[in-house]
PDB file of C-alpha atoms in Angstrom:
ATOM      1  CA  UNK A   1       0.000   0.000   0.000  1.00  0.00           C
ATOM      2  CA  UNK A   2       1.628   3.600  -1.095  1.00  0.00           C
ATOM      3  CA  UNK A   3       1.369   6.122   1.148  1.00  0.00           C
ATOM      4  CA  UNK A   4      -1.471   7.943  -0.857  1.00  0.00           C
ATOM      5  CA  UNK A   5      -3.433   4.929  -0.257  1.00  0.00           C
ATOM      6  CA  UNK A   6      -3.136   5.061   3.859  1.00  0.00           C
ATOM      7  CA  UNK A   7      -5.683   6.216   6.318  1.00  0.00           C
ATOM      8  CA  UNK A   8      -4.575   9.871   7.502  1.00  0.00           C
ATOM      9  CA  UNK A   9      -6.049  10.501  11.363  1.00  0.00           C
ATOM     10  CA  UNK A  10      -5.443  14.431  12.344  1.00  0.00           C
ATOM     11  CA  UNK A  11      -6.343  14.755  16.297  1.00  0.00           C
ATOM     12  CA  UNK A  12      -6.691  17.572  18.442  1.00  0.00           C
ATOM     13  CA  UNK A  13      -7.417  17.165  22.338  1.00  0.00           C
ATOM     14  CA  UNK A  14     -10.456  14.471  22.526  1.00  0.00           C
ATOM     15  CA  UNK A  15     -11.256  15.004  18.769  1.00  0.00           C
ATOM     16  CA  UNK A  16      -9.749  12.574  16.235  1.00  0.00           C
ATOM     17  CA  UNK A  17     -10.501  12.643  12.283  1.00  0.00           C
ATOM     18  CA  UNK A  18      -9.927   9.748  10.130  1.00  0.00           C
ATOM     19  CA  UNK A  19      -9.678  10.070   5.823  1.00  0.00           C
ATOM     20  CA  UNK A  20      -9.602   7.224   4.058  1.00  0.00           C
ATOM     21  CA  UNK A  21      -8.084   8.804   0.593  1.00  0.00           C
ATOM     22  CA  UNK A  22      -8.719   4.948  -1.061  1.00  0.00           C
ATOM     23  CA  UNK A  23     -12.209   5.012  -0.633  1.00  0.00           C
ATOM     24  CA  UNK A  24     -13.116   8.418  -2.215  1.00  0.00           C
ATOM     25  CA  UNK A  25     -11.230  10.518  -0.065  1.00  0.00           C
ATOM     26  CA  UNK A  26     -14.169  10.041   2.489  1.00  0.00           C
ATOM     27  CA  UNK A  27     -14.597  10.730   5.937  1.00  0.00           C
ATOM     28  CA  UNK A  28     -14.368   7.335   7.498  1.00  0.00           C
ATOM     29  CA  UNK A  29     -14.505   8.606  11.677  1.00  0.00           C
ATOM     30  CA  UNK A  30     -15.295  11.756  13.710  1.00  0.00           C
ATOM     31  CA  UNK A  31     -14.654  10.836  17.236  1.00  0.00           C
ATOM     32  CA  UNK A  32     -15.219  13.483  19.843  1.00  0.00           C
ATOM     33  CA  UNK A  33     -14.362  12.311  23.549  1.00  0.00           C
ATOM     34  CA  UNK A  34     -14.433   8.611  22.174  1.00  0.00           C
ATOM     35  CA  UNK A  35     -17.755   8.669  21.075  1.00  0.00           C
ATOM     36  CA  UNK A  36     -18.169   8.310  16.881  1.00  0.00           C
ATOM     37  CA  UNK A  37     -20.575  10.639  15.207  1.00  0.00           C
ATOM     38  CA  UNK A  38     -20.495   8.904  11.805  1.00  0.00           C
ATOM     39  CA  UNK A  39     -22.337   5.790  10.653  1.00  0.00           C
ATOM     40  CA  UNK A  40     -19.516   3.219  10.187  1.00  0.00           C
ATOM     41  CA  UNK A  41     -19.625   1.154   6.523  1.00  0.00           C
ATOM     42  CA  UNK A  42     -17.487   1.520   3.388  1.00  0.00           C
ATOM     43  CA  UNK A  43     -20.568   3.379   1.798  1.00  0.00           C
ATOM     44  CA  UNK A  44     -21.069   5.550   4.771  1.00  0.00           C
ATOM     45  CA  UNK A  45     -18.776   7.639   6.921  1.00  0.00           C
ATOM     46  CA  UNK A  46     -18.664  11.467   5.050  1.00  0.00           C
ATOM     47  CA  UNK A  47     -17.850  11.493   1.160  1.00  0.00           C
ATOM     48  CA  UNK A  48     -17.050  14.117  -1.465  1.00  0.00           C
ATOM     49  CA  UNK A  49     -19.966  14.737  -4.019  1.00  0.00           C
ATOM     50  CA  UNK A  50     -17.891  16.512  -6.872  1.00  0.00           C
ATOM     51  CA  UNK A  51     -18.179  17.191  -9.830  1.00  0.00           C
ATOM     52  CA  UNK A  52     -21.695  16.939  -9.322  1.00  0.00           C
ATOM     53  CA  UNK A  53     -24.402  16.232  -6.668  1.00  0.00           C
ATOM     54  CA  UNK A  54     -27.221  14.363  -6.128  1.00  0.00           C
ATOM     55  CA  UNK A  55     -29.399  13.236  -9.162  1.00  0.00           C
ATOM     56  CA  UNK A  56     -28.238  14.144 -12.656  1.00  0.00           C
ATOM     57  CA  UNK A  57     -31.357  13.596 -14.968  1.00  0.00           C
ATOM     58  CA  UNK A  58     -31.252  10.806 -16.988  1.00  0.00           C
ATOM     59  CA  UNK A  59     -27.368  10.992 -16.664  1.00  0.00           C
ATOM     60  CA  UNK A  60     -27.116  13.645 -19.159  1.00  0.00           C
ATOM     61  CA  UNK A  61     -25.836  17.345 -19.476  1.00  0.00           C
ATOM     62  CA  UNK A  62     -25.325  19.651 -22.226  1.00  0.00           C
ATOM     63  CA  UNK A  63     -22.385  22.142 -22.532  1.00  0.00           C
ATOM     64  CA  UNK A  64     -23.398  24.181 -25.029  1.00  0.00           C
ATOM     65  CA  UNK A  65     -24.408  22.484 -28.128  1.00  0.00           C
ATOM     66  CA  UNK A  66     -22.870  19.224 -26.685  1.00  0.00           C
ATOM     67  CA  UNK A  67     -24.725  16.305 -24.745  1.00  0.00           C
ATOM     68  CA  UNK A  68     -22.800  14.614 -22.374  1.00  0.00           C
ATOM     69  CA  UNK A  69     -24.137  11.448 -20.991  1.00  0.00           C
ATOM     70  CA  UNK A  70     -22.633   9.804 -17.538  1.00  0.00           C
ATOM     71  CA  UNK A  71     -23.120   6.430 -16.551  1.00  0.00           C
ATOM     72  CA  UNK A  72     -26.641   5.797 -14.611  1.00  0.00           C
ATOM     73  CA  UNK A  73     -25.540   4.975 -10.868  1.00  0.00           C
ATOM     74  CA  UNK A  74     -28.730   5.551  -9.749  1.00  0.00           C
ATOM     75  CA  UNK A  75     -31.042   4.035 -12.600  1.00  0.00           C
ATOM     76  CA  UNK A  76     -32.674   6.338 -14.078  1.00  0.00           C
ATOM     77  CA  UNK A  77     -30.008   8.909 -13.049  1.00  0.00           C
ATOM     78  CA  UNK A  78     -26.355   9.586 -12.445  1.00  0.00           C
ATOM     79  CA  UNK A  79     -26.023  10.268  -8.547  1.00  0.00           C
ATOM     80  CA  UNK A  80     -23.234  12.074  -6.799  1.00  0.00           C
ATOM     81  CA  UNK A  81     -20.255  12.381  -8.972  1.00  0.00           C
ATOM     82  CA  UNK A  82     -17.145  10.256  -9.189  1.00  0.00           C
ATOM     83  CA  UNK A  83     -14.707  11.477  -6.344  1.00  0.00           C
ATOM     84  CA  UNK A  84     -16.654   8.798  -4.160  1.00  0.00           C
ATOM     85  CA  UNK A  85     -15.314   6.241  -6.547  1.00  0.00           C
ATOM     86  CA  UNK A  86     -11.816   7.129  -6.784  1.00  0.00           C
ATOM     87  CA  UNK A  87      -8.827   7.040  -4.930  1.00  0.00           C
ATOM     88  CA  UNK A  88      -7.153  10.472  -4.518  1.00  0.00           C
ATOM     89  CA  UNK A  89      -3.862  11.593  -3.473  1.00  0.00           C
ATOM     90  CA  UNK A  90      -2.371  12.484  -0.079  1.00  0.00           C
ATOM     91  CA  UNK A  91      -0.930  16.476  -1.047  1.00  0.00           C
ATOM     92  CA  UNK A  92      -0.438  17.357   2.650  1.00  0.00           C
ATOM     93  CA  UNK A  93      -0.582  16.067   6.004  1.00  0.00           C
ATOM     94  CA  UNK A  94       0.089  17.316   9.345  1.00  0.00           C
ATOM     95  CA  UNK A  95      -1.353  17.010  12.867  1.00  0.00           C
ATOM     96  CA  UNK A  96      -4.752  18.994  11.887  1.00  0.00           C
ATOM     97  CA  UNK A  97      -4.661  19.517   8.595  1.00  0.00           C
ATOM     98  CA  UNK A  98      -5.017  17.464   5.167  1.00  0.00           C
ATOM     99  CA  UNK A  99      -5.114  17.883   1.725  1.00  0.00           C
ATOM    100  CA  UNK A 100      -5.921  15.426  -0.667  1.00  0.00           C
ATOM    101  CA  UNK A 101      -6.932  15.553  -4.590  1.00  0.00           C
ATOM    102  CA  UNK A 102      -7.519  13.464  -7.752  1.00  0.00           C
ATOM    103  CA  UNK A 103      -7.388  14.235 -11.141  1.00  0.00           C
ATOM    104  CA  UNK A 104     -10.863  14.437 -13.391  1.00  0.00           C
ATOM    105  CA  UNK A 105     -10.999  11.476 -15.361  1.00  0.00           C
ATOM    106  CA  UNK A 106     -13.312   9.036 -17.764  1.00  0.00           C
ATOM    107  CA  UNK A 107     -16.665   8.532 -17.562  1.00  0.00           C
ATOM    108  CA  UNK A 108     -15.983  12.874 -16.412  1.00  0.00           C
ATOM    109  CA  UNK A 109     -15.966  14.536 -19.434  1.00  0.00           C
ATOM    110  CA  UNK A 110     -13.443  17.464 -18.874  1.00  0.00           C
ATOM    111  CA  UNK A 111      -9.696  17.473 -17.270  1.00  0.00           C
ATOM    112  CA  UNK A 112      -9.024  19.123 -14.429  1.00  0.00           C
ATOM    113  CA  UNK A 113      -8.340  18.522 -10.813  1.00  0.00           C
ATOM    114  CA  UNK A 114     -10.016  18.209  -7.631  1.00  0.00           C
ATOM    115  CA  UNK A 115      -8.914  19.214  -4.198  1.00  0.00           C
ATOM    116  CA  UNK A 116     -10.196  18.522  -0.947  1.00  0.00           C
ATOM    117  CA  UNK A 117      -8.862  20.255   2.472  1.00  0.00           C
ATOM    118  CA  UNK A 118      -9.497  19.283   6.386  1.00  0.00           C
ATOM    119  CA  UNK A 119      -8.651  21.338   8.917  1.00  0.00           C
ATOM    120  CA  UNK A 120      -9.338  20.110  12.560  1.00  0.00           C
ATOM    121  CA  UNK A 121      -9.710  21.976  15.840  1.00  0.00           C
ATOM    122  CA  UNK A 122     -10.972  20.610  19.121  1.00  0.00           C
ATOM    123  CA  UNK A 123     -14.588  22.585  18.409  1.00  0.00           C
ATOM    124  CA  UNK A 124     -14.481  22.642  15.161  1.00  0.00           C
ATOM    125  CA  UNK A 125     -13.944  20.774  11.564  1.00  0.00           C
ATOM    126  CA  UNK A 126     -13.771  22.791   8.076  1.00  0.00           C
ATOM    127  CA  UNK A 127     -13.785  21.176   4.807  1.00  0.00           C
ATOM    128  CA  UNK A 128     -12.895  22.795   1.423  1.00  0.00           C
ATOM    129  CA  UNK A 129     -13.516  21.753  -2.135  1.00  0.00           C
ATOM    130  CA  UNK A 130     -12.064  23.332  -5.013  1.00  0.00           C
ATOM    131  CA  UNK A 131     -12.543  22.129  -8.832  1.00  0.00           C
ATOM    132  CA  UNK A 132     -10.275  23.671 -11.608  1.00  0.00           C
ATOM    133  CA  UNK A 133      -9.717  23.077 -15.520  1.00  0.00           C
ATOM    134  CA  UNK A 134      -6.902  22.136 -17.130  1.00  0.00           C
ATOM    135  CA  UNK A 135      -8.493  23.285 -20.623  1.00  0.00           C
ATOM    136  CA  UNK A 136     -12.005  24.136 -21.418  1.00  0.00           C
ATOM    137  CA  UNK A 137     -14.488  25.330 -18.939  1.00  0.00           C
ATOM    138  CA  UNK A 138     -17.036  23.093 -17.675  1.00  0.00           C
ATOM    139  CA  UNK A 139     -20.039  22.946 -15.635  1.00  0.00           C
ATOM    140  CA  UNK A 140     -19.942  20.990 -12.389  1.00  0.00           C
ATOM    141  CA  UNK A 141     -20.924  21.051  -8.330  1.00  0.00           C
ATOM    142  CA  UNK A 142     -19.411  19.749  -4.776  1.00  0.00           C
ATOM    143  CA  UNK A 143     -20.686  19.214  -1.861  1.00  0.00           C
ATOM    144  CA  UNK A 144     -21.025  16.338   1.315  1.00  0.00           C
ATOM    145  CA  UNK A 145     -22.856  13.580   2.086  1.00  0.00           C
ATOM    146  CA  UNK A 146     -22.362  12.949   6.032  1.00  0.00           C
ATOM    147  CA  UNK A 147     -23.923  10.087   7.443  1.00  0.00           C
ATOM    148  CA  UNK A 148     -24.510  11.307  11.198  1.00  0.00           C
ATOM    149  CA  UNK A 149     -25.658   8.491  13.050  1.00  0.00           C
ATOM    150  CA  UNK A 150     -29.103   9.261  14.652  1.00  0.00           C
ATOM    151  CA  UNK A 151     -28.387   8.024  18.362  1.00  0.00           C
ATOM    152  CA  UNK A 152     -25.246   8.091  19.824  1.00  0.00           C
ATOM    153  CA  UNK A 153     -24.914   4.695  21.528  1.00  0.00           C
ATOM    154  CA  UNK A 154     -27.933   4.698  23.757  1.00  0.00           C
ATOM    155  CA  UNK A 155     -28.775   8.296  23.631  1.00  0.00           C
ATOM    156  CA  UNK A 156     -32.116  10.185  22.228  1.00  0.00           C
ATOM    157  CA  UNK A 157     -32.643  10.715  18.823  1.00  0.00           C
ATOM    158  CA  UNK A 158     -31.187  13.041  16.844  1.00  0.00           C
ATOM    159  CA  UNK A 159     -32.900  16.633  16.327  1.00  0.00           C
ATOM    160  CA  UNK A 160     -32.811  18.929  13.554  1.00  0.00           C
ATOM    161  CA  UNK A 161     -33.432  22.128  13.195  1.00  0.00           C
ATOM    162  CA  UNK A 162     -32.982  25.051  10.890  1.00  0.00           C
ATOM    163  CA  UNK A 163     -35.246  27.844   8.944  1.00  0.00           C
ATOM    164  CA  UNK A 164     -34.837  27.569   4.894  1.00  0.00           C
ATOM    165  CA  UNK A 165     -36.462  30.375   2.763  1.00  0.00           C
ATOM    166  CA  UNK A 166     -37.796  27.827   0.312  1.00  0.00           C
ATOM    167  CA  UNK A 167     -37.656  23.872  -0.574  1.00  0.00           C
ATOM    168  CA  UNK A 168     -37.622  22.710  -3.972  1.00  0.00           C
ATOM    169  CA  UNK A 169     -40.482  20.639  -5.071  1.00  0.00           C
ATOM    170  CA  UNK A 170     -39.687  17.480  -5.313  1.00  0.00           C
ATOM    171  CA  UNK A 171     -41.186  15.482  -8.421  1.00  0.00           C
ATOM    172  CA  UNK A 172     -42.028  11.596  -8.753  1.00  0.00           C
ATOM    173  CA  UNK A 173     -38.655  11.444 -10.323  1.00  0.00           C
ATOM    174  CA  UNK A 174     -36.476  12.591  -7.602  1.00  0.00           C
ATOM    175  CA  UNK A 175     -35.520  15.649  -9.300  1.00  0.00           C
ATOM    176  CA  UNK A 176     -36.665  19.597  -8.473  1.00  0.00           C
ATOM    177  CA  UNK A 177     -39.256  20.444 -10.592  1.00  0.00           C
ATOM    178  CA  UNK A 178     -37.993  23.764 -10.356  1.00  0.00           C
ATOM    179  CA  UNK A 179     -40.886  25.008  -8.162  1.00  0.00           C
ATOM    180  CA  UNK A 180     -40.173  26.304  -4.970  1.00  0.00           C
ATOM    181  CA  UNK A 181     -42.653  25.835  -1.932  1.00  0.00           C
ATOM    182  CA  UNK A 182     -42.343  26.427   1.957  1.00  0.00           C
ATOM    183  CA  UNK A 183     -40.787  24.170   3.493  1.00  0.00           C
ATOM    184  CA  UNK A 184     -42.626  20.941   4.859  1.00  0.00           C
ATOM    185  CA  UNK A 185     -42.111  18.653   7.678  1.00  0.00           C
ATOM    186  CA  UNK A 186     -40.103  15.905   7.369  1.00  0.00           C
ATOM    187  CA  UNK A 187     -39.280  12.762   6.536  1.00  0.00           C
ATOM    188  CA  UNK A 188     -37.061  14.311   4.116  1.00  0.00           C
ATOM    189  CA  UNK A 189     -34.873  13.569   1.043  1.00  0.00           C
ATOM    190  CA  UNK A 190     -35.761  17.129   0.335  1.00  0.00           C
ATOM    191  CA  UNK A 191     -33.433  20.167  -0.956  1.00  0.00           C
ATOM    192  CA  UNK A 192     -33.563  23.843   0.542  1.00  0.00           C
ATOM    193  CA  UNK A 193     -32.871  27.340  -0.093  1.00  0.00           C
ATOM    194  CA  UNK A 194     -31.194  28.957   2.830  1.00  0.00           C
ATOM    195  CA  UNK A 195     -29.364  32.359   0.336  1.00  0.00           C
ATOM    196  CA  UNK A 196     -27.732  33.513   3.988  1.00  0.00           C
ATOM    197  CA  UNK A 197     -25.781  30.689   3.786  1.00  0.00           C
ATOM    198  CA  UNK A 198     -25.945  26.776   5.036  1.00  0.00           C
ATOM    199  CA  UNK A 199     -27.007  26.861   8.700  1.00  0.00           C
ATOM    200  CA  UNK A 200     -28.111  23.417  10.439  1.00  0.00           C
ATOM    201  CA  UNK A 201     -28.261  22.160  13.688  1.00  0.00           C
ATOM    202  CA  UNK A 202     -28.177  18.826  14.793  1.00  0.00           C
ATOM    203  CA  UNK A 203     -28.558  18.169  18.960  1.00  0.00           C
ATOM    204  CA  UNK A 204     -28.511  14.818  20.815  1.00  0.00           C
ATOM    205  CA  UNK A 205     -30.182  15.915  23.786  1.00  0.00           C
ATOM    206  CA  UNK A 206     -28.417  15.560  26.963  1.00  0.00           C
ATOM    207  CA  UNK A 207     -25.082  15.386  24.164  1.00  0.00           C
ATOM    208  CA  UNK A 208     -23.937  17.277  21.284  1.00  0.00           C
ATOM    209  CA  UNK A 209     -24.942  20.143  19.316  1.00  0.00           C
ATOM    210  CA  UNK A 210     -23.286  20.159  15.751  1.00  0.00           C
ATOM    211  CA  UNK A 211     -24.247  23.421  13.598  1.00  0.00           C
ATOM    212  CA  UNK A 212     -23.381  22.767   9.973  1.00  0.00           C
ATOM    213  CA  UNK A 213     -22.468  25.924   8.327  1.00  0.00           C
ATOM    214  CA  UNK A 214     -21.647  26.985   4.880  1.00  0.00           C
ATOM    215  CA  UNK A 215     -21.647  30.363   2.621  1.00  0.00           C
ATOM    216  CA  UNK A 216     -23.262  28.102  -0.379  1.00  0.00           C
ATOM    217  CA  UNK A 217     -27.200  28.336   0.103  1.00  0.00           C
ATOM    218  CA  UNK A 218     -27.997  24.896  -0.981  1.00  0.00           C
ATOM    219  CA  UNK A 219     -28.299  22.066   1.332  1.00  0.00           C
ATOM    220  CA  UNK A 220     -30.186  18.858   0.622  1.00  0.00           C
ATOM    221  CA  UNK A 221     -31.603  16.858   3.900  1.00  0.00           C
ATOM    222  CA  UNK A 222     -32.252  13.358   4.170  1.00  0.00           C
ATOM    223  CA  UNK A 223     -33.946  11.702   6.909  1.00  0.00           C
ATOM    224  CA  UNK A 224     -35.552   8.847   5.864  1.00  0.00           C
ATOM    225  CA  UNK A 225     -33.111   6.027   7.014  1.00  0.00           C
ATOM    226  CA  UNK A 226     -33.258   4.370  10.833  1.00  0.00           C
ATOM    227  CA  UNK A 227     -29.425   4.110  11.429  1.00  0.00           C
ATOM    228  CA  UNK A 228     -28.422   8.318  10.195  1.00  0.00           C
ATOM    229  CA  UNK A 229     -29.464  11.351   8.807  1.00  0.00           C
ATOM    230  CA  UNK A 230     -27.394  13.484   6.150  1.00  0.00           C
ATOM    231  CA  UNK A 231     -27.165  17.363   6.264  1.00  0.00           C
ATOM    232  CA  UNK A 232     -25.740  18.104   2.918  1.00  0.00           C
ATOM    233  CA  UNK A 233     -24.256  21.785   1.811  1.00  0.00           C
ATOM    234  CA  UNK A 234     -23.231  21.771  -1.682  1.00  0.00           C
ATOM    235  CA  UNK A 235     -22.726  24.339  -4.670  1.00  0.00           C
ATOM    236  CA  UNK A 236     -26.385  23.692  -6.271  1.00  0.00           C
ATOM    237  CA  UNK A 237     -29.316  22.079  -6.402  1.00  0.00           C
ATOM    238  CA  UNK A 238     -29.844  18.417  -7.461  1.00  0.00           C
ATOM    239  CA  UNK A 239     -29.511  18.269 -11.107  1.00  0.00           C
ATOM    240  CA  UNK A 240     -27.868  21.320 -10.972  1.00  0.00           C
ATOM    241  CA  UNK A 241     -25.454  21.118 -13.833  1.00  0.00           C
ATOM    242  CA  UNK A 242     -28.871  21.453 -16.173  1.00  0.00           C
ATOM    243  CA  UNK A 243     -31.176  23.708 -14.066  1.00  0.00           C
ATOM    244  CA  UNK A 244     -28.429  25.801 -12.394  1.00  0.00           C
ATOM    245  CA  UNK A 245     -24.978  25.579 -14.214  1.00  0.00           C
ATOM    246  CA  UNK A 246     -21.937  26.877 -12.189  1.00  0.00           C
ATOM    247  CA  UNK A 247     -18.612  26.592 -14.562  1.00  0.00           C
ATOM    248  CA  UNK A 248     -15.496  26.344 -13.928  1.00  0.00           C
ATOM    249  CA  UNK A 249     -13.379  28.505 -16.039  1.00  0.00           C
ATOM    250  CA  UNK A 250      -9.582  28.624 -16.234  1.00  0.00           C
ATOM    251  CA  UNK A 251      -9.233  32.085 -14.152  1.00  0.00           C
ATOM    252  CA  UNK A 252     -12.165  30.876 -11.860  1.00  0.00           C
ATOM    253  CA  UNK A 253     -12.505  27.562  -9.725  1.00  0.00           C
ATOM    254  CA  UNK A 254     -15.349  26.602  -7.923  1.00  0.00           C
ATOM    255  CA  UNK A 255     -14.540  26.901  -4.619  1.00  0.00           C
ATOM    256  CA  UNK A 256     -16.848  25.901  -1.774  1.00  0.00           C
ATOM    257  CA  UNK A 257     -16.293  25.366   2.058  1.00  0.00           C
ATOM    258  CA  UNK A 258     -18.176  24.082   5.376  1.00  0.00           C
ATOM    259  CA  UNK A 259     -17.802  23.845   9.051  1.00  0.00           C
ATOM    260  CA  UNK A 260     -18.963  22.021  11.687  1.00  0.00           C
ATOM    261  CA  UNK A 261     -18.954  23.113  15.018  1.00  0.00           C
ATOM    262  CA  UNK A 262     -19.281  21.176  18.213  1.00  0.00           C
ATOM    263  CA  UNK A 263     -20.378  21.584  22.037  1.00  0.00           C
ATOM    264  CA  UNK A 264     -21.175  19.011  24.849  1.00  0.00           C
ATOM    265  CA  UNK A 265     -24.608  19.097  26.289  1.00  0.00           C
TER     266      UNK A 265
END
């Protein structure tokens, strides 16, 4: 095993964060005070959604004139890009900090290169994504998919809370239908509107309180599972690179960032 290929664990005080570059450069562990916050499972943990998120209609995209079609990972639809499926590169590593990154590739349509940064504190975990070209510009998307585990051993449920503007309609296909309505009560496998920026809270009464924070205003919640629930910031709505297109250029990157932040209950 090469050293891009190894686990990388940054700790600070009680807090330890484990990467596993291999499997899509995901977040494999959170562990604050010994306690894991993360539903445990190759599939699971925290992964990268780049160069697109959630549900890409029918797999297909144009750019321009051109129709791109990706393969269907989610029959009918292409579902959460390819960084999940790819095994990136250790960049940099130190005590509470990481950088990792892979290089756009086949069944992706465009080169370029994506990086992904972690920086740890003992409160606090931030997460950067940015996407650049190494020719023509391109539309794409990133975001994460963290699997928070609903109880924490024995504990209460998880709650969430947080105050969107708007939720996308959600049509029998999965996809927006580019309506927007007030938001509704869950279950949820729902996207939101929040144009102040990202701002979810999750408590475990008697706990933790995590607030998940980002400057993007697009988060997509999901709820409907016993064993987690997701909290998901990303660059645009689900089949975003149609309805919403944010390119990449070669004198601008898409650049987005979160942060969690943590207290005991």
């Amino acid at each position: 095993m090469s050293s891009s290929e190894k686990d990388v664990r940054l700790s600070v005080g009680d807090t330890e964060l484990t990467v596993n570059p291999a499997n899509g450069c995901r977040i494999s562990s959170l562990r604050i005070g010994g306690t894991e916050l993360l539903r445990q499972g190759e599939r699971y943990g925290c992964f990268p959604m780049v160069p697109w998120c959630g549900r890409t209609e029918n797999g297909q995209f144009r750019d321009g004139g051109v129709l791109h079609q990706l393969p269907l990972t989610a029959p009918p639809h292409a579902i959460h890009g390819t960084g999940r499926d790819t095994a990136w590169k250790t960049a940099l590593e130190s005590g509470t900090q990481a950088s990792f990154y892979y290089d756009l590739a086949d069944p992706w349509p465009y080169p370029g290169r994506v990086t992904q940064t972690f920086e740890l504190a003992e409160d606090s975990l931030t997460l950067a994504f940015g996407i650049e070209t190494y020719g023509d510009s391109f539309p794409a998307q990133a975001g994460w998919h963290p699997w928070f585990r609903r109880r924490l051993d024995s504990g209460e449920e998880v709650r969430i809370d947080f105050d969107a503007a708007w939720q996308e309609e959600r049509g029998e296909n999965h996809l927006p239908t580019g309506r927007r309505v007030p938001p509704s009560a869950g279950p949820w496998d729902d996207c939101f509107g929040m144009p102040d920026g990202v701002d979810v809270t999750l408590t475990w009464p008697e706990r933790l309180e995590l607030t998940v924070k980002s400057r993007s205003e697009w988060v997509v919640i999901y709820d409907e599972q016993d064993e987690a629930v997701c909290v998901e910031p990303q660059s645009g709505p689900p089949n975003g690179l149609n309805t919403a297109p944010r390119y990449v250029t070669p004198i601008e990157p898409l650049e987005i960032a979160t942060t969690w932040s943590w207290r005991r209950l």
